[in-house]
Amino acid sequence: MRVIDRIVGSRLDPEIAHRLHHLDHHHAVDILAIDSADTARRRLRATTEGGEDIAIALPREETLFDGAVLILETDRAVVVRVGAESWLRLAPGDKAAALELGYHAGNLHWRVRFDGEDLLVALEGPPEDYLARLGDLTASGRVVHGVDGRTEAA
């Protein structure tokens, strides 16, 4: 098993992109496919598409990202590919519901982003688990929800 303790760089860096292009022509670029939730992890054990076991142990200041180059040698490379992420869209009906929703999302340490007045929660499990944690907030219709942009009443 190979231990990776740092990220070499990004596949978008011009110099690295040139080297990867050359290696790709020789079928020497291996892909480490990970879920989007794993990008926050500093320690991870995974297997590349080519079958190599990799142990990642990154320092605090480094995080995995789509296109992160983990290995770049003269004869091979390993690049991270992050899978598509699903989002739970939560649309509060009023300011009080928005405040309560924000409290729950923060208290539960959910990864979120905003889209207008909607709160998007990164799904790391079934949407039903998230909705259950919100309880009456969604059951009462004070917050409507949907997955990947579709909204529907509870």
CSV table of C-alpha atoms in Angstrom, one decimal:
chain,number,residue,atom,x,y,z
A,1,MET,CA,0.0,0.0,0.0
A,2,ARG,CA,1.3,3.4,-1.0
A,3,VAL,CA,1.0,6.2,1.6
A,4,ILE,CA,0.2,9.7,0.2
A,5,ASP,CA,1.1,12.6,2.6
A,6,ARG,CA,0.7,15.6,0.3
A,7,ILE,CA,-1.0,16.7,-2.8
A,8,VAL,CA,1.4,17.3,-5.7
A,9,GLY,CA,-0.9,19.9,-7.3
A,10,SER,CA,-3.9,20.4,-9.6
A,11,ARG,CA,-4.5,18.8,-12.9
A,12,LEU,CA,-5.4,22.3,-14.1
A,13,ASP,CA,-1.9,23.7,-13.5
A,14,PRO,CA,-0.4,24.2,-17.0
A,15,GLU,CA,2.8,22.3,-16.2
A,16,ILE,CA,1.1,19.4,-14.5
A,17,ALA,CA,-1.6,19.3,-17.2
A,18,HIS,CA,1.1,18.9,-19.9
A,19,ARG,CA,2.8,16.0,-18.0
A,20,LEU,CA,-0.6,14.4,-17.4
A,21,HIS,CA,-1.5,14.7,-21.1
A,22,HIS,CA,1.7,12.9,-22.1
A,23,LEU,CA,1.1,10.1,-19.4
A,24,ASP,CA,-2.5,9.8,-20.5
A,25,HIS,CA,-1.3,8.9,-24.1
A,26,HIS,CA,0.6,6.1,-22.5
A,27,HIS,CA,-2.4,4.9,-20.4
A,28,ALA,CA,-0.3,5.8,-17.3
A,29,VAL,CA,-2.9,8.0,-15.4
A,30,ASP,CA,-4.8,6.1,-12.7
A,31,ILE,CA,-7.9,7.6,-11.2
A,32,LEU,CA,-8.8,7.6,-7.5
A,33,ALA,CA,-12.6,8.0,-7.5
A,34,ILE,CA,-14.1,9.3,-4.2
A,35,ASP,CA,-17.4,10.6,-3.0
A,36,SER,CA,-17.7,14.3,-2.4
A,37,ALA,CA,-18.1,13.7,1.3
A,38,ASP,CA,-14.6,12.3,1.4
A,39,THR,CA,-13.0,15.5,0.3
A,40,ALA,CA,-13.2,16.8,3.9
A,41,ARG,CA,-11.3,13.8,5.2
A,42,ARG,CA,-7.6,14.0,5.9
A,43,ARG,CA,-7.1,10.3,6.4
A,44,LEU,CA,-8.6,7.9,3.8
A,45,ARG,CA,-7.9,4.4,2.5
A,46,ALA,CA,-9.1,3.7,-1.0
A,47,THR,CA,-8.3,1.7,-4.2
A,48,THR,CA,-7.7,3.4,-7.5
A,49,GLU,CA,-9.5,2.3,-10.7
A,50,GLY,CA,-6.3,0.5,-11.6
A,51,GLY,CA,-6.4,-1.5,-8.4
A,52,GLU,CA,-3.7,0.2,-6.3
A,53,ASP,CA,-4.3,0.5,-2.6
A,54,ILE,CA,-3.7,4.1,-1.4
A,55,ALA,CA,-3.6,5.4,2.1
A,56,ILE,CA,-4.0,9.2,2.3
A,57,ALA,CA,-2.7,11.1,5.4
A,58,LEU,CA,-2.8,14.8,4.5
A,59,PRO,CA,-1.7,17.6,6.8
A,60,ARG,CA,-4.4,20.0,8.1
A,61,GLU,CA,-3.8,22.7,5.5
A,62,GLU,CA,-4.4,20.4,2.6
A,63,THR,CA,-7.8,19.0,1.4
A,64,LEU,CA,-8.7,16.6,-1.4
A,65,PHE,CA,-10.5,18.1,-4.4
A,66,ASP,CA,-11.5,17.1,-7.9
A,67,GLY,CA,-8.4,17.0,-10.0
A,68,ALA,CA,-5.9,16.8,-7.1
A,69,VAL,CA,-2.8,15.0,-8.3
A,70,LEU,CA,-1.6,12.6,-5.7
A,71,ILE,CA,1.3,11.0,-7.6
A,72,LEU,CA,3.2,12.5,-10.6
A,73,GLU,CA,6.2,10.4,-11.6
A,74,THR,CA,7.9,10.0,-15.0
A,75,ASP,CA,6.0,6.9,-15.8
A,76,ARG,CA,2.7,7.2,-13.9
A,77,ALA,CA,0.2,9.5,-12.1
A,78,VAL,CA,-2.8,9.2,-9.8
A,79,VAL,CA,-5.5,11.9,-10.0
A,80,VAL,CA,-8.5,12.3,-7.8
A,81,ARG,CA,-12.0,12.3,-9.3
A,82,VAL,CA,-14.8,13.5,-7.1
A,83,GLY,CA,-18.3,12.0,-7.8
A,84,ALA,CA,-21.3,14.2,-8.3
A,85,GLU,CA,-22.9,15.5,-5.2
A,86,SER,CA,-26.6,15.5,-4.4
A,87,TRP,CA,-28.2,18.4,-2.5
A,88,LEU,CA,-31.3,18.6,-0.4
A,89,ARG,CA,-33.1,21.9,-1.1
A,90,LEU,CA,-34.8,23.4,1.9
A,91,ALA,CA,-37.1,26.4,1.3
A,92,PRO,CA,-38.3,28.1,4.5
A,93,GLY,CA,-41.8,29.7,4.3
A,94,ASP,CA,-41.0,32.6,6.6
A,95,LYS,CA,-38.2,34.2,8.6
A,96,ALA,CA,-39.0,32.2,11.7
A,97,ALA,CA,-38.7,29.0,9.8
A,98,ALA,CA,-35.5,30.2,8.2
A,99,LEU,CA,-34.0,31.0,11.6
A,100,GLU,CA,-35.0,27.6,13.0
A,101,LEU,CA,-33.7,25.8,9.9
A,102,GLY,CA,-30.4,27.6,10.2
A,103,TYR,CA,-30.1,26.7,13.8
A,104,HIS,CA,-30.7,23.0,13.1
A,105,ALA,CA,-28.3,22.9,10.1
A,106,GLY,CA,-25.5,24.5,12.2
A,107,ASN,CA,-26.1,22.4,15.2
A,108,LEU,CA,-26.0,19.2,13.2
A,109,HIS,CA,-22.9,20.4,11.4
A,110,TRP,CA,-24.4,19.9,7.9
A,111,ARG,CA,-22.4,21.1,4.9
A,112,VAL,CA,-24.5,23.8,3.3
A,113,ARG,CA,-24.6,26.4,0.6
A,114,PHE,CA,-27.2,29.0,-0.3
A,115,ASP,CA,-29.3,29.5,-3.4
A,116,GLY,CA,-31.3,32.7,-3.0
A,117,GLU,CA,-33.5,32.1,0.0
A,118,ASP,CA,-33.1,28.3,-0.1
A,119,LEU,CA,-30.7,26.3,2.0
A,120,LEU,CA,-28.9,23.5,0.2
A,121,VAL,CA,-27.6,20.6,2.3
A,122,ALA,CA,-25.0,18.2,0.9
A,123,LEU,CA,-26.4,14.7,1.1
A,124,GLU,CA,-24.2,12.2,2.8
A,125,GLY,CA,-27.0,9.8,3.4
A,126,PRO,CA,-30.7,9.3,2.5
A,127,PRO,CA,-32.7,12.5,2.3
A,128,GLU,CA,-35.3,11.0,4.7
A,129,ASP,CA,-32.6,10.9,7.5
A,130,TYR,CA,-32.1,14.7,7.2
A,131,LEU,CA,-35.9,15.4,7.1
A,132,ALA,CA,-36.4,13.2,10.2
A,133,ARG,CA,-33.9,15.4,12.0
A,134,LEU,CA,-35.9,18.5,11.1
A,135,GLY,CA,-39.1,16.9,12.5
A,136,ASP,CA,-42.1,19.2,12.6
A,137,LEU,CA,-40.3,21.9,10.6
A,138,THR,CA,-40.8,19.9,7.4
A,139,ALA,CA,-43.8,17.8,8.5
A,140,SER,CA,-45.8,20.9,9.1
A,141,GLY,CA,-44.9,22.4,5.7
A,142,ARG,CA,-43.1,25.4,7.3
A,143,VAL,CA,-40.1,24.3,5.2
A,144,VAL,CA,-40.6,22.6,1.8
A,145,HIS,CA,-37.9,20.3,0.4
A,146,GLY,CA,-36.6,18.6,-2.7
A,147,VAL,CA,-33.5,16.9,-4.0
A,148,ASP,CA,-31.2,18.4,-6.6
A,149,GLY,CA,-33.3,21.5,-7.2
A,150,ARG,CA,-36.9,20.0,-7.1
A,151,THR,CA,-39.0,21.3,-4.3
A,152,GLU,CA,-42.0,19.6,-2.9
A,153,ALA,CA,-44.2,19.9,0.2
A,154,ALA,CA,-43.6,17.4,3.0
